[in-house]
Coordinates of C-alpha atoms in Angstrom, one line a residue:
X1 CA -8.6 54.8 -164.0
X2 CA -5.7 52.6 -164.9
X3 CA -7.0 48.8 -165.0
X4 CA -4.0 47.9 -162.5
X5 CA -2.6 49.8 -159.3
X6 CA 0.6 48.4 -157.0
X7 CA -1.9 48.7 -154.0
X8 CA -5.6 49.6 -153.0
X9 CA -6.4 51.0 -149.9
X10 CA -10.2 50.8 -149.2
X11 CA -10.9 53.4 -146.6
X12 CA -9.7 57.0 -146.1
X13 CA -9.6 57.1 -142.0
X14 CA -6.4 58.0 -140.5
X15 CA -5.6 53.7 -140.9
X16 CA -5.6 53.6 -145.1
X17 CA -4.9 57.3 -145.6
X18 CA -1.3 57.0 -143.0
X19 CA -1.2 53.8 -145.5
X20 CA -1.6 55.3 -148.9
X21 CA 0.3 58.1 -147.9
X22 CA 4.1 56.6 -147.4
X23 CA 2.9 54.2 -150.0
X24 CA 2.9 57.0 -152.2
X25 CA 5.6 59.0 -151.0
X26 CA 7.6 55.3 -151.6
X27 CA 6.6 55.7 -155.3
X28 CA 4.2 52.9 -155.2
X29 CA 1.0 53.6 -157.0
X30 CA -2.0 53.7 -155.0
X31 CA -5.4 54.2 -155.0
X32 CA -7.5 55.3 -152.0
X33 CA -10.9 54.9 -152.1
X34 CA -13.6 56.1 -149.9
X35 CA -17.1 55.4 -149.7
X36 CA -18.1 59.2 -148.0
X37 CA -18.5 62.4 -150.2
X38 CA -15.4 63.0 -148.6
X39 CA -12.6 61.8 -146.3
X40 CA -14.3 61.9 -142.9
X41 CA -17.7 62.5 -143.8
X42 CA -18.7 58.6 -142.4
X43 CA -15.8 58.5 -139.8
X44 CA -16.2 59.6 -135.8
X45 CA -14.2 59.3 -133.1
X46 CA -14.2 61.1 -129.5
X47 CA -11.7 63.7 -131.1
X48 CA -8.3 62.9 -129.6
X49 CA -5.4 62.9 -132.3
X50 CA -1.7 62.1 -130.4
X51 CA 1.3 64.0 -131.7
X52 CA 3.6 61.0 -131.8
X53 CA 2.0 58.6 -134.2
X54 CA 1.1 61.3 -136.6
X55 CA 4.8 62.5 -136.8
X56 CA 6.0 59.5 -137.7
X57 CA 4.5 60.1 -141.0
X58 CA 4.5 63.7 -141.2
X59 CA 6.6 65.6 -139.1
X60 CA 5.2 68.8 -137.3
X61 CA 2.4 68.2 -139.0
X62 CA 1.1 70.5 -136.2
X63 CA 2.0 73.3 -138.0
X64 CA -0.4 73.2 -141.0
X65 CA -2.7 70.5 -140.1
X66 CA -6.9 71.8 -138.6
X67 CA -6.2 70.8 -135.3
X68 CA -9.1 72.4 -132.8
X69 CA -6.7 72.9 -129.6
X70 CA -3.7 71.2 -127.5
X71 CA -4.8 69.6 -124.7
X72 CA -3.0 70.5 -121.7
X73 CA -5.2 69.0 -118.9
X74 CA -7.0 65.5 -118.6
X75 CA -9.4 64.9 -116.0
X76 CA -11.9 61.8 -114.9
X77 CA -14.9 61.8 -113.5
X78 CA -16.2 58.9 -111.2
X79 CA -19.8 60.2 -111.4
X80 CA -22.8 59.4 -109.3
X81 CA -26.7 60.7 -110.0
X82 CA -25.4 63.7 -108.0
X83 CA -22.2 64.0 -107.5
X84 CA -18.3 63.1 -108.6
X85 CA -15.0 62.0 -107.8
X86 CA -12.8 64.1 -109.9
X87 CA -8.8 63.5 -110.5
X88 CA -6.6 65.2 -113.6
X89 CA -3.6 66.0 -114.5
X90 CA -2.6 69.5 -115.9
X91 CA 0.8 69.9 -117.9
X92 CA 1.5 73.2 -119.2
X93 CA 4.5 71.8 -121.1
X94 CA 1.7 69.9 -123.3
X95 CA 0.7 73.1 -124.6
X96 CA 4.2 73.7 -126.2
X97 CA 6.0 71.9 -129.1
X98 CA 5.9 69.2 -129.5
X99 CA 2.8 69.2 -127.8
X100 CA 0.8 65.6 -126.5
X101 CA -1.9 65.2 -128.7
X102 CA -5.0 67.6 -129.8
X103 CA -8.7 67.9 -130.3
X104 CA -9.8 67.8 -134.1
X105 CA -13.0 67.7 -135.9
X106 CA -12.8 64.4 -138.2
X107 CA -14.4 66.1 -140.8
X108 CA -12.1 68.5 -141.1
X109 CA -8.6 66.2 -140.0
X110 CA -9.0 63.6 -142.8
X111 CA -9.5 65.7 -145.6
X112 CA -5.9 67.5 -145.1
X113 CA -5.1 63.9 -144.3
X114 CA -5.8 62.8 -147.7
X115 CA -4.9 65.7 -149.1
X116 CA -1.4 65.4 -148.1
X117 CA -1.1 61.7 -149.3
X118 CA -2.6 63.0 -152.8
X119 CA 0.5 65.1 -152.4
X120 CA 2.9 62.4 -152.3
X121 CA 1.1 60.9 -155.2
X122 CA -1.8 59.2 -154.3
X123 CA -5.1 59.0 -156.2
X124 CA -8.1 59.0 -154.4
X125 CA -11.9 58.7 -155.5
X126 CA -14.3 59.1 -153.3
X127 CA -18.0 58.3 -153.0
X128 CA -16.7 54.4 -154.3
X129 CA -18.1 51.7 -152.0
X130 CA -16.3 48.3 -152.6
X131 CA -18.5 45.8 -152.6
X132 CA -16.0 42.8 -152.6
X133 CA -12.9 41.7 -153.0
X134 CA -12.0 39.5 -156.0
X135 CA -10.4 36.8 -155.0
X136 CA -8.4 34.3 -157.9
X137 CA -6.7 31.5 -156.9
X138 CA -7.1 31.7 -153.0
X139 CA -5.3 35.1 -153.9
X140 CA -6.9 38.6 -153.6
X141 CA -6.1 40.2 -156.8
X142 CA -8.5 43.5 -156.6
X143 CA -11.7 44.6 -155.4
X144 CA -15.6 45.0 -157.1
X145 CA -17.0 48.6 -156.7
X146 CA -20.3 49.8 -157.0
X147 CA -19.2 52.0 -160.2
X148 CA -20.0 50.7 -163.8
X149 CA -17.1 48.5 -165.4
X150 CA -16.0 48.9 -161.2
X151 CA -13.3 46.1 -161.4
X152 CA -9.6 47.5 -160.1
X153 CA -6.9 45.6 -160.0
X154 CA -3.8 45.6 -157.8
X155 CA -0.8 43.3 -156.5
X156 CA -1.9 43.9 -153.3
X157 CA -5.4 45.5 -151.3
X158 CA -5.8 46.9 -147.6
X159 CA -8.6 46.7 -146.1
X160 CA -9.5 49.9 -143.9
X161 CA -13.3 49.9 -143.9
X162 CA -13.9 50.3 -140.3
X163 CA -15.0 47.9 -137.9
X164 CA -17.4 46.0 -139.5
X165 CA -15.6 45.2 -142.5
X166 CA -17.5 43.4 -145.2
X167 CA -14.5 42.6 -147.2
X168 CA -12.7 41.2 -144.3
X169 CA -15.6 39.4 -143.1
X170 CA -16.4 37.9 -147.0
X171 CA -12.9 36.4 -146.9
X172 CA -13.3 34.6 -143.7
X173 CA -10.9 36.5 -141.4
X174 CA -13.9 37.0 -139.3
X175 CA -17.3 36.2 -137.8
X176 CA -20.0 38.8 -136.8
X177 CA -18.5 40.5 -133.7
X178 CA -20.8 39.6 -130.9
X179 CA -22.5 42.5 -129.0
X180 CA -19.7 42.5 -126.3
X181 CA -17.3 43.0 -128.6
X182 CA -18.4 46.4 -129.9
X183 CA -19.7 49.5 -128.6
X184 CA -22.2 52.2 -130.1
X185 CA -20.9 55.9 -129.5
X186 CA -23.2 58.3 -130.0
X187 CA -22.2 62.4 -129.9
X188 CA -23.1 66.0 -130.7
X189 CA -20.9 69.0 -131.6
X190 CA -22.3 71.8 -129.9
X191 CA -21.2 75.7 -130.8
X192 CA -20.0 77.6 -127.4
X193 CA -17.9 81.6 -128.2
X194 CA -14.7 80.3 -127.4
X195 CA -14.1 82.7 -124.6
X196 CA -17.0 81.0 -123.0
X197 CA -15.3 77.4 -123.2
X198 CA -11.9 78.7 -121.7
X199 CA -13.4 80.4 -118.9
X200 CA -15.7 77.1 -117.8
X201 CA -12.8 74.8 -118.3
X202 CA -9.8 77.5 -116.7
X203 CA -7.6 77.5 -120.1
X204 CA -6.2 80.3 -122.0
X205 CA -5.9 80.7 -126.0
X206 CA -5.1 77.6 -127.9
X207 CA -5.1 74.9 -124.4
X208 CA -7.6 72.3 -124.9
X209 CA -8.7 69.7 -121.8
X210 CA -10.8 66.4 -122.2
X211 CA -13.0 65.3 -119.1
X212 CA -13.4 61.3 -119.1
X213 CA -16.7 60.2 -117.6
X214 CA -17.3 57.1 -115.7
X215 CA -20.2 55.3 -113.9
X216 CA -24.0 57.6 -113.7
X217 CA -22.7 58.3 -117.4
X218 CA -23.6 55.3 -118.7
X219 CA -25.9 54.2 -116.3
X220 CA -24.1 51.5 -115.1
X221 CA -22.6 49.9 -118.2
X222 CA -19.1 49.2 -119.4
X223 CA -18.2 52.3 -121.1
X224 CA -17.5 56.3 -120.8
X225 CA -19.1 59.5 -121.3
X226 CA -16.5 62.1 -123.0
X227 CA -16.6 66.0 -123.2
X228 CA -13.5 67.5 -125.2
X229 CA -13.5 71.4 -126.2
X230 CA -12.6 72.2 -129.5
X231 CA -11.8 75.6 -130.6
X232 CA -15.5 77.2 -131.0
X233 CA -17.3 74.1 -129.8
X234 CA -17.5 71.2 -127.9
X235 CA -17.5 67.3 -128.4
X236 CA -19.8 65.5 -125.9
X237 CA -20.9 61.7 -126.5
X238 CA -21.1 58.2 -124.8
X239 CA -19.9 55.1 -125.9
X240 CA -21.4 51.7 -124.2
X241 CA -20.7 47.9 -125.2
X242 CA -23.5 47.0 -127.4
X243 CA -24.6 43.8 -125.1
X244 CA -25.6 46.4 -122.4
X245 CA -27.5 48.7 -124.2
X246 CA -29.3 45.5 -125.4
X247 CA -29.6 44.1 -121.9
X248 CA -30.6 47.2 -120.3
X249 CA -32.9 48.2 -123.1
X250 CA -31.4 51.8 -123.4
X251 CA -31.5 53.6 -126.5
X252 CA -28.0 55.2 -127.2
X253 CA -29.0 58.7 -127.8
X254 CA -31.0 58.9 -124.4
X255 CA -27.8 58.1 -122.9
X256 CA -26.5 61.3 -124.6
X257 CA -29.5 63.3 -123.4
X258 CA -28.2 61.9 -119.8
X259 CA -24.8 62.4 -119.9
X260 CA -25.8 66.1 -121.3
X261 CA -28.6 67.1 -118.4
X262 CA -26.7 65.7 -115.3
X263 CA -25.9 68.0 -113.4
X264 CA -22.4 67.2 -113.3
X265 CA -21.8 68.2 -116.5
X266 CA -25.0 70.5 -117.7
X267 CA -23.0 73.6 -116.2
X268 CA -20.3 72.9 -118.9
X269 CA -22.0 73.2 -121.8
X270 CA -25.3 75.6 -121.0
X271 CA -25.7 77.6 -123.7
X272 CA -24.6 75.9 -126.3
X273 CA -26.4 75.2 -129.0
X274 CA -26.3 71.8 -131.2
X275 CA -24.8 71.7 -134.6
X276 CA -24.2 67.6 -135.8
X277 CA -25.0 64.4 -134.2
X278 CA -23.1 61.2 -135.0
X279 CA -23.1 57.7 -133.9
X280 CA -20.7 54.9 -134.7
X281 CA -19.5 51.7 -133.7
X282 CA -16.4 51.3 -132.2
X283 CA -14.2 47.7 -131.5
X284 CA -14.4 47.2 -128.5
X285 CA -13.1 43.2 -128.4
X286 CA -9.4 44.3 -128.1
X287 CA -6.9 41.1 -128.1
X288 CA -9.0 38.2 -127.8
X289 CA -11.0 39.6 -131.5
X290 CA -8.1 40.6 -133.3
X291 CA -9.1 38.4 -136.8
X292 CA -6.6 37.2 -139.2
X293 CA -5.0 40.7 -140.6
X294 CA -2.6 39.5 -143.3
X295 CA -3.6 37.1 -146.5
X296 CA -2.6 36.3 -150.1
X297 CA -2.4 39.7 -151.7
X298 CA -4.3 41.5 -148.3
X299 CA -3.4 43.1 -145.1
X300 CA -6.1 44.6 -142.4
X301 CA -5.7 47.8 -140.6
X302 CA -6.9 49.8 -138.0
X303 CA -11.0 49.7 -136.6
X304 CA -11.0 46.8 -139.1
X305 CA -8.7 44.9 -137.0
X306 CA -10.2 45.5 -133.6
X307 CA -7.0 47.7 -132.7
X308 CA -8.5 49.9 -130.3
X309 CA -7.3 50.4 -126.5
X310 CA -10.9 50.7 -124.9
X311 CA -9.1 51.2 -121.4
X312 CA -7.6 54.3 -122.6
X313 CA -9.5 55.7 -125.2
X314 CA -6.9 55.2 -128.2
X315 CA -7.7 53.9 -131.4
X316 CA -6.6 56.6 -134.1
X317 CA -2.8 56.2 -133.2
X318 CA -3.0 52.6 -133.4
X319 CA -5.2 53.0 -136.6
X320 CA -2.4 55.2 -138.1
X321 CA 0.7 53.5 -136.6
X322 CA -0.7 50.2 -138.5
X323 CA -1.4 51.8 -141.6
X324 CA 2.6 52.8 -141.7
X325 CA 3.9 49.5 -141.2
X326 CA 1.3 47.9 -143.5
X327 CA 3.0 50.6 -145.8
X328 CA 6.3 49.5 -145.4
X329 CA 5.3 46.0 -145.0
X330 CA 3.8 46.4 -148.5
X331 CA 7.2 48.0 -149.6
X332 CA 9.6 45.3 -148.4
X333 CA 6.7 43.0 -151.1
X334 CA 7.2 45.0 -153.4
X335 CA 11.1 44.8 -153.6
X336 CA 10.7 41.2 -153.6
X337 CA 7.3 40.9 -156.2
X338 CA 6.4 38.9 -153.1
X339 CA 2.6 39.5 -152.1
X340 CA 1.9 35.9 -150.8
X341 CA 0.2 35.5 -147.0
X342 CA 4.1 34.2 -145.6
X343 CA 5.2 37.8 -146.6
X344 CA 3.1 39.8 -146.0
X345 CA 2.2 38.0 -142.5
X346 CA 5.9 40.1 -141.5
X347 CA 3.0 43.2 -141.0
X348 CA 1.8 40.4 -138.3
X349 CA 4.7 40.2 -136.5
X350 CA 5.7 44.1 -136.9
X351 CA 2.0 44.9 -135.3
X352 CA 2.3 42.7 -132.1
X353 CA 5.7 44.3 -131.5
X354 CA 4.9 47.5 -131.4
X355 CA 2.7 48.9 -128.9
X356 CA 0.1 48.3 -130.6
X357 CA 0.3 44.3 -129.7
X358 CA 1.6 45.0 -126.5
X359 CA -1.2 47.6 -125.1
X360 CA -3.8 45.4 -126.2
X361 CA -2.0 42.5 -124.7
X362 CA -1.8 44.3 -121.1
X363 CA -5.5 44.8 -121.3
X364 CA -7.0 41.6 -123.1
X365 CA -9.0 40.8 -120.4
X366 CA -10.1 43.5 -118.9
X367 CA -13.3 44.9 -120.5
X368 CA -14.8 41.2 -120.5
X369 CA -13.5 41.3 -116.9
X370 CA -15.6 44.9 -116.1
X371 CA -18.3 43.8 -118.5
X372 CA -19.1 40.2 -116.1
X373 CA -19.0 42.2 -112.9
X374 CA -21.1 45.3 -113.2
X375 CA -20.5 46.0 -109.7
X376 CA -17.3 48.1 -110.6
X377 CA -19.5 50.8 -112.0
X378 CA -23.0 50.5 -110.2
X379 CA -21.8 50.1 -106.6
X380 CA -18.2 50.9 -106.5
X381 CA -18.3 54.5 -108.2
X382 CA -21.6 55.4 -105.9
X383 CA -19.6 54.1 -102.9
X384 CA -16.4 56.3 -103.3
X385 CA -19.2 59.5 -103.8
X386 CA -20.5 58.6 -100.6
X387 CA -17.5 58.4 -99.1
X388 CA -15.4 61.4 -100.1
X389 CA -18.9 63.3 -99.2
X390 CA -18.7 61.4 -95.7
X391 CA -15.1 62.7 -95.3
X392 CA -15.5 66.5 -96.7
X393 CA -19.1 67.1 -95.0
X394 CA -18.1 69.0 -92.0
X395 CA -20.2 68.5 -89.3
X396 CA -19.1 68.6 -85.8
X397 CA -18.0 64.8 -86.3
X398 CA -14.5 63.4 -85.7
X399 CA -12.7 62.3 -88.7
X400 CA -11.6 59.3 -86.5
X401 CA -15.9 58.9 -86.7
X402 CA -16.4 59.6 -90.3
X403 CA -13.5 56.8 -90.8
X404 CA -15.2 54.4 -88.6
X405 CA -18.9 55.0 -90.4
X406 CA -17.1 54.9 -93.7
X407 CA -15.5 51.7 -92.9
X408 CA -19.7 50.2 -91.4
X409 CA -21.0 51.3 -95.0
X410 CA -18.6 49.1 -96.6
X411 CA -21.2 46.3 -95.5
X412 CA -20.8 43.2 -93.7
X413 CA -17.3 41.3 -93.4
X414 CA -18.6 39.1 -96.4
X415 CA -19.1 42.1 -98.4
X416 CA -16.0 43.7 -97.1
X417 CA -13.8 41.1 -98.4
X418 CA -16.0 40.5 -101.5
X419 CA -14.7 44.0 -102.1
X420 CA -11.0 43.1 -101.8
X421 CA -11.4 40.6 -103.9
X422 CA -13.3 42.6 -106.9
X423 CA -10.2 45.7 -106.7
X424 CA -7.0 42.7 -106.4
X425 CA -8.9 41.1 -109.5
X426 CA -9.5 44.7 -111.2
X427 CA -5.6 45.1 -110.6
X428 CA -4.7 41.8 -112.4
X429 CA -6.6 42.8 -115.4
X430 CA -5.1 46.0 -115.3
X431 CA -1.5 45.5 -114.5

């Protein structure tokens, strides 16, 4: 390896590889390095890619990239022990260019992700842990790897090593993320014939649908259960805050096992037959944890930054939409061999402008908000099962008398407006 690159990205997730690749395709030299035996081997996510924020790097990318299948209907699931509250929306106009967004397989999706940024020029080496960045100066000139004579140099590093970042965290621009600011996600691929999947989930060739879980999913604790079909199999998993699975002393994979025997969802995926298990942790702190993600001769990205939208699932477009304008961030240094904090802090402002600052601004109260009232999920989602089952159950009784029971088993006037109160502070977080 040359002793000196223009940049280092540490991390090849869809964050440092969207950064290494228009660094590259800029003509700056970069080096991507990944600690896996290769791209995607340590990174999971649910499964969800979205059109738009790939694009802006590589247009119709849809054409040549792995992707599993379209999705063309999402639905959610306010689940009880034996029953659910179901709502979706199906577009058939998602399942035609340019389409929405797609189910992939991470270990598939990031190596043609790196792949295309070695394209443009990138070199990446993988199986390369860096232990630390070396810091001169109050200035981070390069990072420490675990290889012999491991020392690279460049003007400039970005940090991309998911959300517990050990660099980021050695420099100071974090603490240890408290248990409420993370959650665990645990999940299986399981292998279903693909006619199989499309019949259970009413899609023809090449449509896709994701079914968001809420409530008897997780047992009660802020978080979701997930079940997206992929091509020839399935992606099933949970994710909870950390805190609860500490307070309620649940072991993440027998939420999984849960989630994957209620009845709710058992008919879905009967037959299927279990081919990998991961777990990872996702940042779940949103707004509030953002740490410091620009320094002397460093910029943060993606997981590593806390930019996840735990309201609505999203975190690898805002992992690759802040990997492209630490890229050009990095370019606009460049041009001015200008790689101290006050310039590079312009990836600061760029981030909070973009939706990316702004979605997590909307929402940066609202999992603390769910996560100190655990009513939402272990009375409110039980109470609108009862109900709807009050209302369809068809038994000789007015609907004028269903409305009026409905309206008793809301409780006591206390309890009634102690309800009120919970949904008008729910639509304050959420507004």
């Amino acid at each position: 390896m040359p002793e000196k690159f223009d940049c280092i990205v540490v991390g090849a997730g869809p964050a440092g590889t969207a950064c290494a690749y228009e660094l590259a395709k800029a003509g700056v030299h970069v080096l991507l390095l990944e600690r896996g035996e290769y791209p995607g081997a340590k990174n999971v996510m649910g499964g969800v890619l979205y059109r738009k924020m790939m694009e802006d790097i590589i247009p119709e990318f849809y054409k040549e990239a792995p992707l599993e299948r379209p999705i063309v209907e999402q639905r959610f699931m306010m689940m009880d022990k034996e029953s659910a509250v179901t709502f979706s929306y199906k577009g058939l106009e998602w399942g035609r260019e340019p389409y929405n967004n797609f189910t992939v397989l991470r270990a598939k999706f990031d190596q043609w992700f790196a792949e295309k940024a070695v394209e443009q020029g990138a070199l990446l080496v993988c199986e390369t842990v860096a232990v630390e960045c070396i810091v001169e100066n109050g200035r981070v000139i390069g990072v420490r790897t675990d290889r012999p004579d491991g020392d690279i140099y460049a003007d400039v590093v970005v940090l991309a090593d998911g959300v517990n970042s050990l660099l980021a965290k050695q420099l100071g621009f974090h603490r240890e993320w408290r248990p409420d600011e993370v959650a665990l996600a645990t999940m299986e691929i399981l292998k279903l014939d693909k006619n199989v999947i499309e019949d259970r989930f009413n899609l023809e060739a090449n449509q896709g649908c994701t079914i968001e879980i809420f409530g008897d999913a997780t047992k009660g604790i802020v978080g979701t259960g997930f079940l997206y079909t992929n091509k020839d199999t399935l992606s099933i998993g949970v994710g909870t805050l950390l805190s609860g699975l500490i307070k309620h002393k649940i072991k993440p994979y027998e939420l999984l096992e849960h989630v994957k025997n209620h009845p709710m969802i058992r008919p879905y995926i009967q037959g299927s037959e279990p081919v990998e298990y991961l777990a990872h942790l996702i940042p779940e702190g949103g707004y509030h944890s953002i740490p410091k993600v620009a320094g002397n001769g460093v910029l943060v990205v993606g997981d590593a930054a806390q930019l996840v939208n735990a309201i609505h699932r999203e975190g690898s477009n805002m992992a690759m939409t802040s990997g492209r304008l630490a890229a050009e961030t990095i370019i606009m240094a460049k041009e001015q061999n200008d790689f101290s904090e006050s310039m590079l802090d312009q990836y600061r402002m760029k981030l909070m402008e973009s939706f990316i600052g702004q979605d997590l601004k909307k929402y940066k109260d609202a999992t603390h908000h769910f996560e100190s009232f655990p009513q939402y999920f272990e009375q409110y989602i039980p109470m609108l099962n009862r109900a709807a089952s009050q209302m369809f159950t068809v038994d000789g009784a007015s609907k004028w008398e269903k409305q009026k029971k409905i309206w008793r088993d809301l409780g006591s006037t206390k309890q009634k407006f102690k309800l009120a109160r919970d949904m008008m502070k729910a639509w304050k977080v959420m507004k």
